[in-house]
Amino acid sequence: MNEFQLISRYFEWPTPHADLGVGDDAALMSLQPGMQLAVSADMLVEGRHFFAGTDPYALGRKVLAVNLSDMAAMGAIPRWFTLSLALPAADAAWLAAFSAGMRAMAQQYGVDLVGGDTTRGPLTIAIQIMGEVESGTALLRSAANPGDDLWVSGPLGGAAAAVMHRQGRVSLPGAVLPLCESRLDDPEPRVTLGRNLRGLATAALDISDGLLGDAAHICERSGCGVEIDLALVPYPTELDCLPTALLQEAILSGGDDYELCFAAPLEKRAEMAVLAQTTGLPLTRVGRLVAGAGVRVLAPGGTSLAVTHAGFDHFA
Ligand code: ADP
Ligand code: MG
């Protein structure tokens, strides 16, 4: 199998949202009138972002899911993506499973694979995703205001607990492990939630590196601080089996849940409750934006908690 056979066999899919897809020197797409193009890229490297030997079907789903999550965090409709692959070898079984997983996720969210690049090298998967959002309505990190509530979707910490288990730092009971593994291996991008947060949230992002680190990004970009009430942060109750320090690390600093974190004015609380109903997602108020800078975590009783793990940083 040469490079061109590999591409046409595994990565040439129908592209209903594109004018021209895989096979030429470039793809061609058209934006609908009144829409802005939202573009984001994410690269996953074996041994750093996923364990060597990860199931290729699940991996194909996940690498696209984490990119879809960035579209969700902008409030954009995901439309197109490119796939750049470095592969150690042209392994037909691996490619078939990987492309099937990615294609299932692409179909589920209506995104078209419009091109990419394929080369030999240590397993690396880079996606550039593109979406459309009504001009001027994208969810930025920079528009939160002191006094806004801070919200999160979904329970946090499940994915981080699965990572701790695989690293041998904890041993999760058999009844708890599958839940945590599915949070880590098969995250659900919150695209519908993101679309519906336009006009409600003042700022948003997806939690990929941990709540504290990601909330800090909203603070920095919006020029304010945030207080998080530890007791309000939702997590799967099954994680109560973890020692307290590890539980706190998982829910405050654990990445990989790909839930959304967002700020909204107090007067939007009733609309948030309705949105939780219509999306079927738990939406939880976990704190508030304040004047100043930085993230403070408040323990029950209002004392500040010393927090050591601020989030994942590849160069720390
Ligand atoms: P070029 O030599 O012009 O860079 P390539 O030979 O790299 O073109 O790729 C041929 C075509 O296949 C292009 O349309 C490119 O976008 C597409 N392509 C290459 N690799 C992938 C991939 N992994 N997934 C999807 N499309 C790909
Ligand atoms: Mg090329």
PDB file of N, CA and C and ligand atoms in Angstrom, residues 3-4 6-8 10-13 21-27 81-85 87 98 102 113-119 126, ligand 1:
ATOM      1  N   GLU A   3       1.379   5.591  -0.283  1.00  0.00           N
ATOM      2  CA  GLU A   3       0.771   6.715   0.428  1.00  0.00           C
ATOM      3  C   GLU A   3      -0.586   7.103  -0.164  1.00  0.00           C
ATOM      4  N   PHE A   4      -0.692   7.081  -1.487  1.00  0.00           N
ATOM      5  CA  PHE A   4      -1.933   7.553  -2.128  1.00  0.00           C
ATOM      6  C   PHE A   4      -3.052   6.525  -1.999  1.00  0.00           C
ATOM      7  N   LEU A   6      -3.239   4.528   0.536  1.00  0.00           N
ATOM      8  CA  LEU A   6      -3.602   4.643   1.952  1.00  0.00           C
ATOM      9  C   LEU A   6      -4.617   5.771   2.150  1.00  0.00           C
ATOM     10  N   ILE A   7      -4.342   6.926   1.563  1.00  0.00           N
ATOM     11  CA  ILE A   7      -5.247   8.067   1.727  1.00  0.00           C
ATOM     12  C   ILE A   7      -6.613   7.753   1.137  1.00  0.00           C
ATOM     13  N   SER A   8      -6.634   7.235  -0.107  1.00  0.00           N
ATOM     14  CA  SER A   8      -7.945   7.032  -0.748  1.00  0.00           C
ATOM     15  C   SER A   8      -8.711   5.896  -0.064  1.00  0.00           C
ATOM     16  N   TYR A  10      -8.556   4.938   3.217  1.00  0.00           N
ATOM     17  CA  TYR A  10      -8.995   5.164   4.609  1.00  0.00           C
ATOM     18  C   TYR A  10      -9.508   6.576   4.895  1.00  0.00           C
ATOM     19  N   PHE A  11      -9.155   7.534   4.052  1.00  0.00           N
ATOM     20  CA  PHE A  11      -9.490   8.911   4.447  1.00  0.00           C
ATOM     21  C   PHE A  11     -10.214   9.724   3.376  1.00  0.00           C
ATOM     22  N   GLU A  12     -10.710   9.050   2.355  1.00  0.00           N
ATOM     23  CA  GLU A  12     -11.485   9.787   1.353  1.00  0.00           C
ATOM     24  C   GLU A  12     -12.956   9.457   1.585  1.00  0.00           C
ATOM     25  N   TRP A  13     -13.648  10.348   2.271  1.00  0.00           N
ATOM     26  CA  TRP A  13     -15.037  10.140   2.644  1.00  0.00           C
ATOM     27  C   TRP A  13     -15.905  11.183   1.931  1.00  0.00           C
ATOM     28  N   GLY A  21     -13.223  18.242  -1.814  1.00  0.00           N
ATOM     29  CA  GLY A  21     -12.621  17.577  -0.662  1.00  0.00           C
ATOM     30  C   GLY A  21     -11.235  17.029  -0.963  1.00  0.00           C
ATOM     31  N   VAL A  22     -10.934  15.846  -0.425  1.00  0.00           N
ATOM     32  CA  VAL A  22      -9.620  15.209  -0.566  1.00  0.00           C
ATOM     33  C   VAL A  22      -9.301  14.932  -2.035  1.00  0.00           C
ATOM     34  N   GLY A  23      -8.042  15.121  -2.435  1.00  0.00           N
ATOM     35  CA  GLY A  23      -7.585  14.673  -3.746  1.00  0.00           C
ATOM     36  C   GLY A  23      -6.952  15.749  -4.593  1.00  0.00           C
ATOM     37  N   ASP A  24      -7.198  17.010  -4.297  1.00  0.00           N
ATOM     38  CA  ASP A  24      -6.556  18.081  -5.065  1.00  0.00           C
ATOM     39  C   ASP A  24      -5.469  18.714  -4.197  1.00  0.00           C
ATOM     40  N   ASP A  25      -4.895  19.814  -4.678  1.00  0.00           N
ATOM     41  CA  ASP A  25      -3.838  20.470  -3.905  1.00  0.00           C
ATOM     42  C   ASP A  25      -4.392  21.189  -2.680  1.00  0.00           C
ATOM     43  N   ALA A  26      -5.655  21.538  -2.734  1.00  0.00           N
ATOM     44  CA  ALA A  26      -6.304  22.185  -1.586  1.00  0.00           C
ATOM     45  C   ALA A  26      -7.789  21.880  -1.655  1.00  0.00           C
ATOM     46  N   ALA A  27      -8.439  21.972  -0.540  1.00  0.00           N
ATOM     47  CA  ALA A  27      -9.897  21.811  -0.492  1.00  0.00           C
ATOM     48  C   ALA A  27     -10.551  23.183  -0.666  1.00  0.00           C
ATOM     49  N   PHE A  81     -12.679  19.394   8.697  1.00  0.00           N
ATOM     50  CA  PHE A  81     -11.392  19.247   9.373  1.00  0.00           C
ATOM     51  C   PHE A  81     -10.360  18.658   8.441  1.00  0.00           C
ATOM     52  N   THR A  82      -9.090  18.927   8.739  1.00  0.00           N
ATOM     53  CA  THR A  82      -7.986  18.263   8.045  1.00  0.00           C
ATOM     54  C   THR A  82      -7.286  17.347   9.044  1.00  0.00           C
ATOM     55  N   LEU A  83      -6.650  16.322   8.518  1.00  0.00           N
ATOM     56  CA  LEU A  83      -6.005  15.303   9.345  1.00  0.00           C
ATOM     57  C   LEU A  83      -4.571  15.116   8.885  1.00  0.00           C
ATOM     58  N   SER A  84      -3.617  15.489   9.718  1.00  0.00           N
ATOM     59  CA  SER A  84      -2.209  15.254   9.394  1.00  0.00           C
ATOM     60  C   SER A  84      -1.685  14.154  10.295  1.00  0.00           C
ATOM     61  N   LEU A  85      -1.141  13.131   9.643  1.00  0.00           N
ATOM     62  CA  LEU A  85      -0.771  11.901  10.341  1.00  0.00           C
ATOM     63  C   LEU A  85       0.700  11.608  10.138  1.00  0.00           C
ATOM     64  N   LEU A  87       2.875   8.290  10.791  1.00  0.00           N
ATOM     65  CA  LEU A  87       2.658   6.877  11.116  1.00  0.00           C
ATOM     66  C   LEU A  87       3.983   6.142  11.087  1.00  0.00           C
ATOM     67  N   PHE A  98      -8.801   2.875  13.086  1.00  0.00           N
ATOM     68  CA  PHE A  98      -8.656   4.304  13.390  1.00  0.00           C
ATOM     69  C   PHE A  98      -9.597   5.142  12.513  1.00  0.00           C
ATOM     70  N   MET A 102     -12.873   7.427  13.683  1.00  0.00           N
ATOM     71  CA  MET A 102     -12.926   8.857  13.367  1.00  0.00           C
ATOM     72  C   MET A 102     -14.129   9.172  12.477  1.00  0.00           C
ATOM     73  N   LEU A 113     -14.136  15.513   6.454  1.00  0.00           N
ATOM     74  CA  LEU A 113     -12.680  15.452   6.321  1.00  0.00           C
ATOM     75  C   LEU A 113     -12.326  15.961   4.922  1.00  0.00           C
ATOM     76  N   VAL A 114     -11.661  17.107   4.842  1.00  0.00           N
ATOM     77  CA  VAL A 114     -11.436  17.740   3.540  1.00  0.00           C
ATOM     78  C   VAL A 114      -9.985  17.678   3.064  1.00  0.00           C
ATOM     79  N   GLY A 115      -9.075  17.110   3.868  1.00  0.00           N
ATOM     80  CA  GLY A 115      -7.684  17.027   3.417  1.00  0.00           C
ATOM     81  C   GLY A 115      -6.768  16.707   4.567  1.00  0.00           C
ATOM     82  N   GLY A 116      -5.460  16.783   4.283  1.00  0.00           N
ATOM     83  CA  GLY A 116      -4.508  16.480   5.338  1.00  0.00           C
ATOM     84  C   GLY A 116      -3.143  16.218   4.763  1.00  0.00           C
ATOM     85  N   ASP A 117      -2.337  15.521   5.548  1.00  0.00           N
ATOM     86  CA  ASP A 117      -0.998  15.165   5.102  1.00  0.00           C
ATOM     87  C   ASP A 117      -0.644  13.846   5.776  1.00  0.00           C
ATOM     88  N   THR A 118       0.138  13.033   5.081  1.00  0.00           N
ATOM     89  CA  THR A 118       0.481  11.718   5.624  1.00  0.00           C
ATOM     90  C   THR A 118       1.970  11.494   5.432  1.00  0.00           C
ATOM     91  N   THR A 119       2.632  11.132   6.523  1.00  0.00           N
ATOM     92  CA  THR A 119       4.081  10.965   6.446  1.00  0.00           C
ATOM     93  C   THR A 119       4.502   9.865   7.410  1.00  0.00           C
ATOM     94  N   ALA A 126      -2.519  15.133  14.044  1.00  0.00           N
ATOM     95  CA  ALA A 126      -2.808  16.563  14.143  1.00  0.00           C
ATOM     96  C   ALA A 126      -4.056  16.872  13.331  1.00  0.00           C
TER      97      ALA A 126
HETATM   98  P1  ADP B   1       0.436  17.432  -1.740  1.00  0.00           P
HETATM   99  O1  ADP B   1       1.571  16.678  -2.343  1.00  0.00           O
HETATM  100  O2  ADP B   1      -0.231  18.407  -2.655  1.00  0.00           O
HETATM  101  O3  ADP B   1       0.731  17.964  -0.375  1.00  0.00           O
HETATM  102  P2  ADP B   1      -0.550  15.014  -0.716  1.00  0.00           P
HETATM  103  O4  ADP B   1       0.055  14.013  -1.619  1.00  0.00           O
HETATM  104  O5  ADP B   1       0.100  15.255   0.583  1.00  0.00           O
HETATM  105  O6  ADP B   1      -0.711  16.353  -1.532  1.00  0.00           O
HETATM  106  O7  ADP B   1      -2.045  14.633  -0.484  1.00  0.00           O
HETATM  107  C1  ADP B   1      -2.911  14.309  -1.543  1.00  0.00           C
HETATM  108  C2  ADP B   1      -4.313  14.630  -1.168  1.00  0.00           C
HETATM  109  O8  ADP B   1      -4.693  13.799  -0.080  1.00  0.00           O
HETATM  110  C3  ADP B   1      -4.552  16.068  -0.733  1.00  0.00           C
HETATM  111  O9  ADP B   1      -5.833  16.445  -1.152  1.00  0.00           O
HETATM  112  C4  ADP B   1      -4.480  15.966   0.773  1.00  0.00           C
HETATM  113  O10 ADP B   1      -5.254  16.992   1.372  1.00  0.00           O
HETATM  114  C5  ADP B   1      -5.068  14.596   1.018  1.00  0.00           C
HETATM  115  N1  ADP B   1      -4.551  13.936   2.247  1.00  0.00           N
HETATM  116  C6  ADP B   1      -3.298  13.580   2.532  1.00  0.00           C
HETATM  117  N2  ADP B   1      -3.220  12.951   3.716  1.00  0.00           N
HETATM  118  C7  ADP B   1      -4.483  12.909   4.194  1.00  0.00           C
HETATM  119  C8  ADP B   1      -5.073  12.393   5.375  1.00  0.00           C
HETATM  120  N3  ADP B   1      -4.360  11.790   6.335  1.00  0.00           N
HETATM  121  N4  ADP B   1      -6.401  12.541   5.516  1.00  0.00           N
HETATM  122  C9  ADP B   1      -7.139  13.153   4.575  1.00  0.00           C
HETATM  123  N5  ADP B   1      -6.661  13.641   3.450  1.00  0.00           N
HETATM  124  C10 ADP B   1      -5.335  13.527   3.247  1.00  0.00           C
END
